[in-house]
mmCIF file of C-alpha atoms in Angstrom:
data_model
loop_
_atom_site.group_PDB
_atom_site.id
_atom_site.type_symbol
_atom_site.label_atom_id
_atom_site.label_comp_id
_atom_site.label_asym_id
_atom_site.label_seq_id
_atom_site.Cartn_x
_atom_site.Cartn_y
_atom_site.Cartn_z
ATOM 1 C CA UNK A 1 -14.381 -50.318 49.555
ATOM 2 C CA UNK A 2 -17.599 -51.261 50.022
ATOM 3 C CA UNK A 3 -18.849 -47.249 49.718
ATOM 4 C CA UNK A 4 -16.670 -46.484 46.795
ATOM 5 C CA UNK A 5 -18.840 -49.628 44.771
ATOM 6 C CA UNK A 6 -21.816 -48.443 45.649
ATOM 7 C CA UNK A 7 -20.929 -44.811 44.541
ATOM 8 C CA UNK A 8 -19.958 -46.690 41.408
ATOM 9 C CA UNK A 9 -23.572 -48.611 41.064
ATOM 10 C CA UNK A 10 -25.205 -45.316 41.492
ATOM 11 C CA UNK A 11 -23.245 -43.862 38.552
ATOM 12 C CA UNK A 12 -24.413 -46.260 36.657
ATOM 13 C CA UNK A 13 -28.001 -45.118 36.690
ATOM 14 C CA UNK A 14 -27.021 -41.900 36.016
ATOM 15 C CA UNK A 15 -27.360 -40.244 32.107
ATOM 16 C CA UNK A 16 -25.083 -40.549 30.116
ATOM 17 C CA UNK A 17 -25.977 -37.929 27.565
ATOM 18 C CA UNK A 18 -23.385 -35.545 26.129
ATOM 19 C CA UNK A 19 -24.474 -31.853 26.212
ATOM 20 C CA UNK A 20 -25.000 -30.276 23.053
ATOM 21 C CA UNK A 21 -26.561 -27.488 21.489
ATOM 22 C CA UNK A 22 -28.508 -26.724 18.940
ATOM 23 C CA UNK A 23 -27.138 -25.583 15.750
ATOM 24 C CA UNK A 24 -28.390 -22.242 14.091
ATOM 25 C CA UNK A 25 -28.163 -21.774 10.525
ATOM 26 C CA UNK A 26 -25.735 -18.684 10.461
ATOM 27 C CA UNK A 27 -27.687 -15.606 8.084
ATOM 28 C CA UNK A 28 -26.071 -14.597 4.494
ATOM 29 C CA UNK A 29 -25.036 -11.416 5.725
ATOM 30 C CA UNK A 30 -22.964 -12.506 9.030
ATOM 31 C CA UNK A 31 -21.311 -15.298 7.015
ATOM 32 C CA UNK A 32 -20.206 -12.302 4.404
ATOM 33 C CA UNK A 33 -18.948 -10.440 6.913
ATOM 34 C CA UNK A 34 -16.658 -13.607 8.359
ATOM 35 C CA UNK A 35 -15.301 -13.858 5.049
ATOM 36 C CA UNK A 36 -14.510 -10.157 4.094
ATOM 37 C CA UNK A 37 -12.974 -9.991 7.802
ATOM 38 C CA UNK A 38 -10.522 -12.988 7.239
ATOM 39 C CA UNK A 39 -10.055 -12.267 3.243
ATOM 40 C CA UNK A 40 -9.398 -8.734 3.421
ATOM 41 C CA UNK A 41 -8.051 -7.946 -0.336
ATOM 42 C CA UNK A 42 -11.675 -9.344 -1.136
ATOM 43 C CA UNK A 43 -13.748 -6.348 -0.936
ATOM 44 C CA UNK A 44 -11.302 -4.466 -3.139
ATOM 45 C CA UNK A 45 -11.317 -6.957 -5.853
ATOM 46 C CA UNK A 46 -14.710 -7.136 -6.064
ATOM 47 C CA UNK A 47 -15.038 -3.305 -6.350
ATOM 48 C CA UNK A 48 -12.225 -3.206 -9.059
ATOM 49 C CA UNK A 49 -14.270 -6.448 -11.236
ATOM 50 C CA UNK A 50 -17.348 -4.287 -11.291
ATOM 51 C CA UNK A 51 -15.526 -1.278 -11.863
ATOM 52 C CA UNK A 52 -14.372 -2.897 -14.742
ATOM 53 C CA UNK A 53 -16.986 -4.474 -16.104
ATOM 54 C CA UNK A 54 -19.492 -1.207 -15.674
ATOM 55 C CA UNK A 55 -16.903 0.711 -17.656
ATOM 56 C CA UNK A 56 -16.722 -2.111 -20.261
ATOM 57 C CA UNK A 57 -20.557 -2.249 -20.902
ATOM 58 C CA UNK A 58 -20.488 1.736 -21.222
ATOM 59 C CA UNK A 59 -17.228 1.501 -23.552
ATOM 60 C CA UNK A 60 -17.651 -1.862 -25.394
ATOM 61 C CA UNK A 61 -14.510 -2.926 -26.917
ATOM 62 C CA UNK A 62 -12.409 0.114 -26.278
ATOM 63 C CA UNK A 63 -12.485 -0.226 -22.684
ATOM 64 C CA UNK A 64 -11.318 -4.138 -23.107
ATOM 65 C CA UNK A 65 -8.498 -3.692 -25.717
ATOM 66 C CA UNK A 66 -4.824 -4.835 -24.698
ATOM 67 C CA UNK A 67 -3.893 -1.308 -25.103
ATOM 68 C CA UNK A 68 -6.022 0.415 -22.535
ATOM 69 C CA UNK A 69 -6.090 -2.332 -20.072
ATOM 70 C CA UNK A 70 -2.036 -2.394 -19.776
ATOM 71 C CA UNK A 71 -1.915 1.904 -20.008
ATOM 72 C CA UNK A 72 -3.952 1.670 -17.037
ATOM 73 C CA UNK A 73 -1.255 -0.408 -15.433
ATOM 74 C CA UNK A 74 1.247 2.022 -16.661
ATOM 75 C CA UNK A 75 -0.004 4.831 -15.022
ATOM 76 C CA UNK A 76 -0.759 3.372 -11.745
ATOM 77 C CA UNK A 77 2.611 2.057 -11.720
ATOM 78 C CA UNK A 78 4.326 5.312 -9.244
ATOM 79 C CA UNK A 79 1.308 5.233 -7.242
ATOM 80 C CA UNK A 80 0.936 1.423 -6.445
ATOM 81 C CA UNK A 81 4.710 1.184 -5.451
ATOM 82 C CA UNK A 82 3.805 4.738 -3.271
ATOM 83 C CA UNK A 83 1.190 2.779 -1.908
ATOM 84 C CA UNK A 84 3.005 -0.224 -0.845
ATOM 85 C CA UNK A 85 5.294 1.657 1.547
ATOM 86 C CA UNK A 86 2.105 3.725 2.962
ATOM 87 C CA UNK A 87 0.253 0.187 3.609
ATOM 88 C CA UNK A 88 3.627 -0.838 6.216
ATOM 89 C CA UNK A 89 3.255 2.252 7.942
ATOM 90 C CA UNK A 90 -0.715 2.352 7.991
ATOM 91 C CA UNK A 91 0.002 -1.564 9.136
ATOM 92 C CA UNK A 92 0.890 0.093 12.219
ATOM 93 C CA UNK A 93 -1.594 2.511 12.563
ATOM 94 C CA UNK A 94 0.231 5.113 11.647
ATOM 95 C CA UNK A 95 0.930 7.389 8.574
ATOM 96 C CA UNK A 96 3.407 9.024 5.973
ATOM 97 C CA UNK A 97 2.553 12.175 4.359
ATOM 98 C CA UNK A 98 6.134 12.728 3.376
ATOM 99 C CA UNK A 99 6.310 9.638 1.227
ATOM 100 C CA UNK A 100 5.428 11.804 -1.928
ATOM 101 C CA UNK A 101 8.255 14.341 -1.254
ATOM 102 C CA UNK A 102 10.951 11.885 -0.127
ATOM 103 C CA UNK A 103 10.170 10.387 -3.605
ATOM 104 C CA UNK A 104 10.901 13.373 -5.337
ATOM 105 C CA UNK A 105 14.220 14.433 -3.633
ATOM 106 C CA UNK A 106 15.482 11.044 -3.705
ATOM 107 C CA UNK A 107 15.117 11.702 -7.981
ATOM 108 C CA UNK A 108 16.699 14.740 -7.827
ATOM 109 C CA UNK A 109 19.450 13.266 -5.522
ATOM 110 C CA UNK A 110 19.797 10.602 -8.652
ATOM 111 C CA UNK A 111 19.230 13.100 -11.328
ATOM 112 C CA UNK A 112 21.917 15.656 -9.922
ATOM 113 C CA UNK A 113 25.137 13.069 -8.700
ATOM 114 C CA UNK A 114 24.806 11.371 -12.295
ATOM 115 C CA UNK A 115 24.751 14.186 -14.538
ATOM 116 C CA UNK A 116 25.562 17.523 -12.529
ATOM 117 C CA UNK A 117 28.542 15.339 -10.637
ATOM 118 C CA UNK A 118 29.175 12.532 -13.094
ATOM 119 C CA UNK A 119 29.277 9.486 -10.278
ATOM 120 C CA UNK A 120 28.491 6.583 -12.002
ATOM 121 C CA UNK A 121 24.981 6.074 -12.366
ATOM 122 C CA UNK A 122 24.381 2.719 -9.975
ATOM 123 C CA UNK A 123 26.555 4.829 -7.278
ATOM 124 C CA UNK A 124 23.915 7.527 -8.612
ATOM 125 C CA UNK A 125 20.998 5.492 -6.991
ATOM 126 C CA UNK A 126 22.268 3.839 -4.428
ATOM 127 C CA UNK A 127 22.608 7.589 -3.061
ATOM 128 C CA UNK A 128 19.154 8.281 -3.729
ATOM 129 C CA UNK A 129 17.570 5.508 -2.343
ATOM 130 C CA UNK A 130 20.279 6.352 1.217
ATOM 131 C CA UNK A 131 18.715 9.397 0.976
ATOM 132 C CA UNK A 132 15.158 7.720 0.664
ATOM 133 C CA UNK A 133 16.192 5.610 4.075
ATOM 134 C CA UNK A 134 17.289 8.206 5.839
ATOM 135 C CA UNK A 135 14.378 10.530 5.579
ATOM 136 C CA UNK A 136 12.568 7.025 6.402
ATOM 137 C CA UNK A 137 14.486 6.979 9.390
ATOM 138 C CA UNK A 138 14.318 10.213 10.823
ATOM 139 C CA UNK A 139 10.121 9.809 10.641
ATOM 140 C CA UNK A 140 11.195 6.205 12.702
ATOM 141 C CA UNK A 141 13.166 7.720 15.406
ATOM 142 C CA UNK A 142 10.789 10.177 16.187
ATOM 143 C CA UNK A 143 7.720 7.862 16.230
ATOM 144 C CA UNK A 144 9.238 5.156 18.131
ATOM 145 C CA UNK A 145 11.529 6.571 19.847
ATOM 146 C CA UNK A 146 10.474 10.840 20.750
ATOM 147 C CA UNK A 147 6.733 8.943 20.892
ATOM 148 C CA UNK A 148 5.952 11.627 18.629
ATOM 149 C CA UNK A 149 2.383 11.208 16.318
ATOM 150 C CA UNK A 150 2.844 10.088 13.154
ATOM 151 C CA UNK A 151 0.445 12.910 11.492
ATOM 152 C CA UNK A 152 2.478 15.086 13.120
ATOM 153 C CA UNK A 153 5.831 13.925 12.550
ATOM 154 C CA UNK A 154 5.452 13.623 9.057
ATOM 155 C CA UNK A 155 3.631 16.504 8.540
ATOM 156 C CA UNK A 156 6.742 18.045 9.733
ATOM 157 C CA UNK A 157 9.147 16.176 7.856
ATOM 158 C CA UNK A 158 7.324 17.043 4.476
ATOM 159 C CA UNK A 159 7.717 20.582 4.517
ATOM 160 C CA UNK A 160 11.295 19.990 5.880
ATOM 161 C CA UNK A 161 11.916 18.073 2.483
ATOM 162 C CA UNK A 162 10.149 19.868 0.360
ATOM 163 C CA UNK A 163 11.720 23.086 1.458
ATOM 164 C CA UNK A 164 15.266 20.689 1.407
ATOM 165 C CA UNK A 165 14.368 19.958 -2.027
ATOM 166 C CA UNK A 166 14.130 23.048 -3.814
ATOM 167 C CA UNK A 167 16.736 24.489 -1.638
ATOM 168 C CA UNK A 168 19.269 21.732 -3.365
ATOM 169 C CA UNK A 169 17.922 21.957 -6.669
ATOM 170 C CA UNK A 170 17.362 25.524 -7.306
ATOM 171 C CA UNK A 171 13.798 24.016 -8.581
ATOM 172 C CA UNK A 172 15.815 23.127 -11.983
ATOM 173 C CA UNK A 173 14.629 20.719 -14.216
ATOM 174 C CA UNK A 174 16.792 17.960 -15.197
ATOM 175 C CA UNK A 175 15.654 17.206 -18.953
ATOM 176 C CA UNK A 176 15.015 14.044 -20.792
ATOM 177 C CA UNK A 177 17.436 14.235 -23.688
ATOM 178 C CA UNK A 178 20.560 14.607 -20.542
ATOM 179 C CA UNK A 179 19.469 12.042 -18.891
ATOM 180 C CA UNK A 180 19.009 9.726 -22.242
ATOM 181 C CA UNK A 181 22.718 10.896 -23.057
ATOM 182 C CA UNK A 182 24.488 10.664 -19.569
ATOM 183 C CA UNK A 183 22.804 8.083 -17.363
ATOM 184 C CA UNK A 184 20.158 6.083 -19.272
ATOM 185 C CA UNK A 185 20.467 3.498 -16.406
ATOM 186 C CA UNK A 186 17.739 5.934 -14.557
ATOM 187 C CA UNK A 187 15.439 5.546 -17.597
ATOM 188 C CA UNK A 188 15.646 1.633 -16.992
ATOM 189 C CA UNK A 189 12.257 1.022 -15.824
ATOM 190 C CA UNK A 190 10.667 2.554 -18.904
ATOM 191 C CA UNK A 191 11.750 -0.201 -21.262
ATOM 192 C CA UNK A 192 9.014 -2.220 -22.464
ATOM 193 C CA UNK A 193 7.713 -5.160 -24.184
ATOM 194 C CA UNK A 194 5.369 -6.939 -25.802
ATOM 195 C CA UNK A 195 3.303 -10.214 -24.407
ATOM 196 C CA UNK A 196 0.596 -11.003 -27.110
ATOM 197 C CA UNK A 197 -0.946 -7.531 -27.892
ATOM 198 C CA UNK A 198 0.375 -6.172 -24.421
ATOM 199 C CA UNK A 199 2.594 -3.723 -24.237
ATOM 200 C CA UNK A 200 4.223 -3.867 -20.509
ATOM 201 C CA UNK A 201 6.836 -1.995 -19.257
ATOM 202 C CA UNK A 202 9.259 -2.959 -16.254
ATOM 203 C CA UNK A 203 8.045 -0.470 -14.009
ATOM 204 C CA UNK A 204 4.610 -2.537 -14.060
ATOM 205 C CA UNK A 205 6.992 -5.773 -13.390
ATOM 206 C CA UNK A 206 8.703 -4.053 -10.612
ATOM 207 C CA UNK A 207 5.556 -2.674 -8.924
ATOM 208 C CA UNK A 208 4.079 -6.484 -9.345
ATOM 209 C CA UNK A 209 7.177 -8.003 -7.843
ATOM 210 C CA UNK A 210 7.406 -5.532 -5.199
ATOM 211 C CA UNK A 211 4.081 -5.997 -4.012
ATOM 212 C CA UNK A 212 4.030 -10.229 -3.823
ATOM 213 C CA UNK A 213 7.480 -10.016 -2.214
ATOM 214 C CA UNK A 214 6.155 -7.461 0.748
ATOM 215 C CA UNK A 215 2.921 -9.606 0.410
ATOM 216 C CA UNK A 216 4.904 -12.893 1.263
ATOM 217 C CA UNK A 217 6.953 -11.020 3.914
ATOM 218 C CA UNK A 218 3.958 -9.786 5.767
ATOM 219 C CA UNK A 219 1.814 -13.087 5.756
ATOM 220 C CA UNK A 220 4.909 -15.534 6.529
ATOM 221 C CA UNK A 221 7.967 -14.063 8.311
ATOM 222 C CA UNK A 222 8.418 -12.943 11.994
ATOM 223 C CA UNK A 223 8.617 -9.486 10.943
ATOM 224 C CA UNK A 224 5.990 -9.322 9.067
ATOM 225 C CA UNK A 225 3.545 -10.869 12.235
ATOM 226 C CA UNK A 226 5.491 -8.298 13.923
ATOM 227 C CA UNK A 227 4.102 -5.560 11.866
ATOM 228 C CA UNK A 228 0.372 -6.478 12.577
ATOM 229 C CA UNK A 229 1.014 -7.046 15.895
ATOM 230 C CA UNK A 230 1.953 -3.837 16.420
ATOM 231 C CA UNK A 231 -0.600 -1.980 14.622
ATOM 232 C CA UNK A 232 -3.206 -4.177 16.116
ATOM 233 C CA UNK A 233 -2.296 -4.000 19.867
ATOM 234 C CA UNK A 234 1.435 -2.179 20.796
ATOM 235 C CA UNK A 235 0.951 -3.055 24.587
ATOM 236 C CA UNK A 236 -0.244 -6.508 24.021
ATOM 237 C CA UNK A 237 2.513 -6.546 21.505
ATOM 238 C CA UNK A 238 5.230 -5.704 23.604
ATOM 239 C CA UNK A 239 4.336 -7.648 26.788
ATOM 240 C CA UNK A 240 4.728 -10.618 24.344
ATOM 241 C CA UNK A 241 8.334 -9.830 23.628
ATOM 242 C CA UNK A 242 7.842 -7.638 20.451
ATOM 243 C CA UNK A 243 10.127 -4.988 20.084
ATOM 244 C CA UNK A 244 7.787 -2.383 18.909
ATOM 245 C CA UNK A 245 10.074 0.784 18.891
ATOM 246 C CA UNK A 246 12.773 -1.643 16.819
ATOM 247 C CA UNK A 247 9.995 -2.881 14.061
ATOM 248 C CA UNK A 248 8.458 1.161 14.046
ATOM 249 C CA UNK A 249 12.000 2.259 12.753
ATOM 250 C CA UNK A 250 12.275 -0.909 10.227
ATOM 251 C CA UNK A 251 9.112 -0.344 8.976
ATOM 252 C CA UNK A 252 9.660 3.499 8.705
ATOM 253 C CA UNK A 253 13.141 2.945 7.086
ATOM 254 C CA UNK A 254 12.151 0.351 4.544
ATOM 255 C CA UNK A 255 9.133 2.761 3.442
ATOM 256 C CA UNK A 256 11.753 5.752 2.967
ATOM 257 C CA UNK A 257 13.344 3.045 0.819
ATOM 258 C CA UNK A 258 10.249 2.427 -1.228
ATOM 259 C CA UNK A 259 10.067 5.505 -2.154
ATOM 260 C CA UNK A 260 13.120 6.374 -3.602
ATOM 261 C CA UNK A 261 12.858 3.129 -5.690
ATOM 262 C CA UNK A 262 9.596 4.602 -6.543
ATOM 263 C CA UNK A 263 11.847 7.456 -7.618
ATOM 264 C CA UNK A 264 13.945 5.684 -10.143
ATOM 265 C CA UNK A 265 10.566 4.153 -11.441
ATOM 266 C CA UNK A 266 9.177 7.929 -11.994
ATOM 267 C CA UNK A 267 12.143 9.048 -14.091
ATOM 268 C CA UNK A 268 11.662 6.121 -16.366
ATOM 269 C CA UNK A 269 7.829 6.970 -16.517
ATOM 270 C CA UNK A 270 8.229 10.615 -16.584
ATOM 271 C CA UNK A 271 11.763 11.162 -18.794
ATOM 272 C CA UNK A 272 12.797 14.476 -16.766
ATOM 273 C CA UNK A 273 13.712 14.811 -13.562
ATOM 274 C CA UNK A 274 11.283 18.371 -12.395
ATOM 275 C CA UNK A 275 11.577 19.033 -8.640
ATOM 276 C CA UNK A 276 8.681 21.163 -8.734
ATOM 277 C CA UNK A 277 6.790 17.588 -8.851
ATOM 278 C CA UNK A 278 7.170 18.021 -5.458
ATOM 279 C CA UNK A 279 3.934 19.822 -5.393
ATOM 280 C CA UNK A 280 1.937 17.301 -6.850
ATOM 281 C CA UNK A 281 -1.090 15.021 -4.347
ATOM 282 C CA UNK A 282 1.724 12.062 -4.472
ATOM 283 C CA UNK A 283 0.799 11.685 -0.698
ATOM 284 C CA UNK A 284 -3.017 11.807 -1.146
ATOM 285 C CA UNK A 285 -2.955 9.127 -3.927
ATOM 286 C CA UNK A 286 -0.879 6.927 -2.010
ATOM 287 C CA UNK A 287 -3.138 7.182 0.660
ATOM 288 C CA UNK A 288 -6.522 6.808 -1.579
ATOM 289 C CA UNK A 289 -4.862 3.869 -2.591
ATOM 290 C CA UNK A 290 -4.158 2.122 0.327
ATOM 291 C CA UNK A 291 -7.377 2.841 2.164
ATOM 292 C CA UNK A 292 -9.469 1.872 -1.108
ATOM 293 C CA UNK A 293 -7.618 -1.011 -0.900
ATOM 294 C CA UNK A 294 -9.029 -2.186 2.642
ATOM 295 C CA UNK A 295 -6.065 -1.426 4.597
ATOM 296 C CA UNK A 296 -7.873 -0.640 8.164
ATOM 297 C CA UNK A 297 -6.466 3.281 9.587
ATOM 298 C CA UNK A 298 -6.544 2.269 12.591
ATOM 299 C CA UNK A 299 -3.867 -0.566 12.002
ATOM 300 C CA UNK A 300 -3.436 -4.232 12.241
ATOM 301 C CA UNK A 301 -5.271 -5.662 9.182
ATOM 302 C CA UNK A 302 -5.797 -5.686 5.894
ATOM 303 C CA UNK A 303 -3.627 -6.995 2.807
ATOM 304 C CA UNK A 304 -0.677 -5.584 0.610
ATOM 305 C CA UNK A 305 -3.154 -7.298 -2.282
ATOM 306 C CA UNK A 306 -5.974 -5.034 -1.764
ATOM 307 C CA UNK A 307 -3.458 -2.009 -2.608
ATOM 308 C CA UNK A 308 -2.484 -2.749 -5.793
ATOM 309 C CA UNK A 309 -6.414 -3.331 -6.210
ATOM 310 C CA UNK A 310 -7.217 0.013 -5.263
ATOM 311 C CA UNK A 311 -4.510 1.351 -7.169
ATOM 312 C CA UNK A 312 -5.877 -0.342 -10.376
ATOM 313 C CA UNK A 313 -9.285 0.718 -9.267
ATOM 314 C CA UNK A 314 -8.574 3.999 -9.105
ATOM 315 C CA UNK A 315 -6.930 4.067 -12.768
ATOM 316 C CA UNK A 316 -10.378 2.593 -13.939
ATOM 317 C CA UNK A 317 -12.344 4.986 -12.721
ATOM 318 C CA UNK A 318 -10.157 7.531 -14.329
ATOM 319 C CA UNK A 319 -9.415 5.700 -17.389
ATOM 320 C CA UNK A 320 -12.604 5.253 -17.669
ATOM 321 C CA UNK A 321 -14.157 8.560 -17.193
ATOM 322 C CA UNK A 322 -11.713 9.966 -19.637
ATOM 323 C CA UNK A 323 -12.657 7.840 -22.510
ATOM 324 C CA UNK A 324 -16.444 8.642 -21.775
ATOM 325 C CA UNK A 325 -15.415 12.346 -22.121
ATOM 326 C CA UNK A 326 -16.532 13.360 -18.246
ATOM 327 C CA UNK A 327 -15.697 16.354 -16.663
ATOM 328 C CA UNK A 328 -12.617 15.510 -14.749
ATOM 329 C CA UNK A 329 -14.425 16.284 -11.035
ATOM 330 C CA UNK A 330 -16.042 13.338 -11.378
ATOM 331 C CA UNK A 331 -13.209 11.680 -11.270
ATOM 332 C CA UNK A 332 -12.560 13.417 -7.196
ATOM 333 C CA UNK A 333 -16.055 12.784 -6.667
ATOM 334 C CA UNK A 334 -16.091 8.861 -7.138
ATOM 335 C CA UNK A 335 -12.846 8.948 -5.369
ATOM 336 C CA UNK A 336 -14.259 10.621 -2.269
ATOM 337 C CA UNK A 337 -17.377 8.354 -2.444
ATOM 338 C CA UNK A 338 -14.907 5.340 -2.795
ATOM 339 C CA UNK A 339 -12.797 6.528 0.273
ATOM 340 C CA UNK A 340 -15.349 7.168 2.792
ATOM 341 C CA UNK A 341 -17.323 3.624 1.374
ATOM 342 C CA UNK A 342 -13.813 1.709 2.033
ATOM 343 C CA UNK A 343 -13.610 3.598 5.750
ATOM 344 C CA UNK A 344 -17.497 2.568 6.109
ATOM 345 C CA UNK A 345 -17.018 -1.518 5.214
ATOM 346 C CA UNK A 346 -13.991 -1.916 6.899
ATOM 347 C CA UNK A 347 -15.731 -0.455 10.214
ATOM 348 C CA UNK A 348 -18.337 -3.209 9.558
ATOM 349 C CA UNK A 349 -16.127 -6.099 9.098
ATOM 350 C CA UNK A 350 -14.213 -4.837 12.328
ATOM 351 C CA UNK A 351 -17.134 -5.482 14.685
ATOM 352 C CA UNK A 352 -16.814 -9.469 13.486
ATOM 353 C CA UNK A 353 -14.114 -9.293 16.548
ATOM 354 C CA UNK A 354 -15.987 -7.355 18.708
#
């Protein structure tokens, strides 16, 4: 007893300090980089502000009018939903270059069963957007499932439904006035109207609402976690219980889905239903898109946000260009610059976690 008290006495004497250390003021840069790494639609929306307002000093009022601003919107309207079901699959460091043709086919499909066959035209879509799963689910089988690359596999897959689609169609154009007389259900998403001196149609309102609904399912469900989990780290993902191969096929599936509702939204922008639009860079503009938009290619991060912002930044850039009567090259040539920037950045934020 006697020991253990004068142990105690001896502690006594002893400092008392705490440890600490001394704080260093963090530099500009590295806090930028902190906050572009955890605010990842932030780099995107910055681009698109100055985009706009570079365009609107060079343009004055033209650029700024109601009219312009909401045409931009309108013709970004394909690509941005295109781009929202690249983003899940690039989520998981993958990629689908098939997305543009299983858009296409998955018109046709629409076009042909409501005015070649006469099905009602809701039956009409629902069998174009099956056919829109489907193809999703094929690329989701063999990527999770055959382990198969995802350049690869849907490499593959677009030529097998591009080939599919012309096969089935006989490349025959379905025109406007048919489908205004037979099924104008398909020409839905071209209705518009008016909010002040906006003119808006429902194809802008659907890509919108698409994108915060996958934006809220990403950030706060399960499945969504799931997703970047996956993309991030599949090993780490799957030792923690994730079942990878299950959320590849989902996420595969539910992008085959996209794109067929992408399909209805192109008849409504475009009137007639051409197969031959099967040929058009669909794929690439996705892509450009999503990648503008600060979704990392490797997987794992970035936001649903910064792809409608790359979308929209893409439109100004070639709204833009048009009005100020520019070749049209310069309109690839900012785009390249823009991709390979975007690729550039987000490999800077990334070392934050390294």
């Amino acid at each position: 007893m006697t020991g253990a008290q004068d142990f105690e006495r001896v502690l006594d004497g002893s400092d008392k300090n705490v440890a600490s250390f001394e704080h260093q003021a963090v530099p500009f840069v590295k806090r930028a980089q902190h906050f572009l790494h955890s605010t990842p639609a932030a780099v995107p929306l910055i681009v698109l502000v100055l985009a706009i307002i570079i365009f609107g000093i060079a343009l004055g009022g033209r650029f700024f009018s109601s009219y312009t601003l909401t045409l931009i919107l309108q013709q970004i309207a394909i690509v941005g939903i295109l781009g929202a079901a690249q983003t899940l699959v690039i989520l998981t460091a993958g990629i689908d270059l098939s997305i543009g043709v299983i858009m296409v086919i998955s018109a046709v499909i629409m076009g042909n069963c409501a005015i070649t066959y006469g099905i009602p035209t809701p039956i009409a879509v629902l069998a174009g957007m099956l056919v829109g799963g489907l193809c999703g689910l094929l690329n989701g089988f063999l990527v999770a499932y055959m382990k198969l690359p995802p350049f690869i596999v849907t490499l593959g897959t677009w030529n097998i439904v591009m080939a599919t689609n012309f096969i089935y169609s006989a490349n025959e154009t379905i025109r406007d006035t048919d489908v205004d007389a037979q099924a104008p259900l398909l020409h839905f998403f071209a209705l518009s109207f008016r909010l002040g001196n906006a003119v808006l149609t429902l194809g802008v309102i659907a890509m919108v609402l698409l994108v915060l609904v996958l934006w809220y399912i990403l950030n706060h469900t399960a499945w969504g976690r799931h997703v970047y989990a996956v993309g991030d780290d599949p090993e780490a993902a799957k030792l923690s219980g994730i079942q990878t191969k299950s959320v590849l096929l989902t996420v595969y599936a539910v992008s085959g889905v996209i794109a067929a509702f992408a399909a209805w939204v192109s008849i409504g922008r475009n009137g007639s239903i051409s197969p031959s639009s099967a040929v058009t860079d669909y794929n690439l503009q996705a892509i450009t898109a999503t990648v503008i938009g600060g979704i990392s290619l490797f997987g794992g991060r970035g936001s649903i946000l910064g792809t409608l912002f790359g979308a929209m930044i893409v439109g100004v850039v070639s709204m833009g260009l048009n009005m100020l009567g520019a070749d049209p090259q310069w309109k690839v040539l900012l785009t390249g610059v823009l991709i390979i920037a975007a690729v550039a950045i987000d490999q800077w934020i990334r070392k934050v976690s390294v």
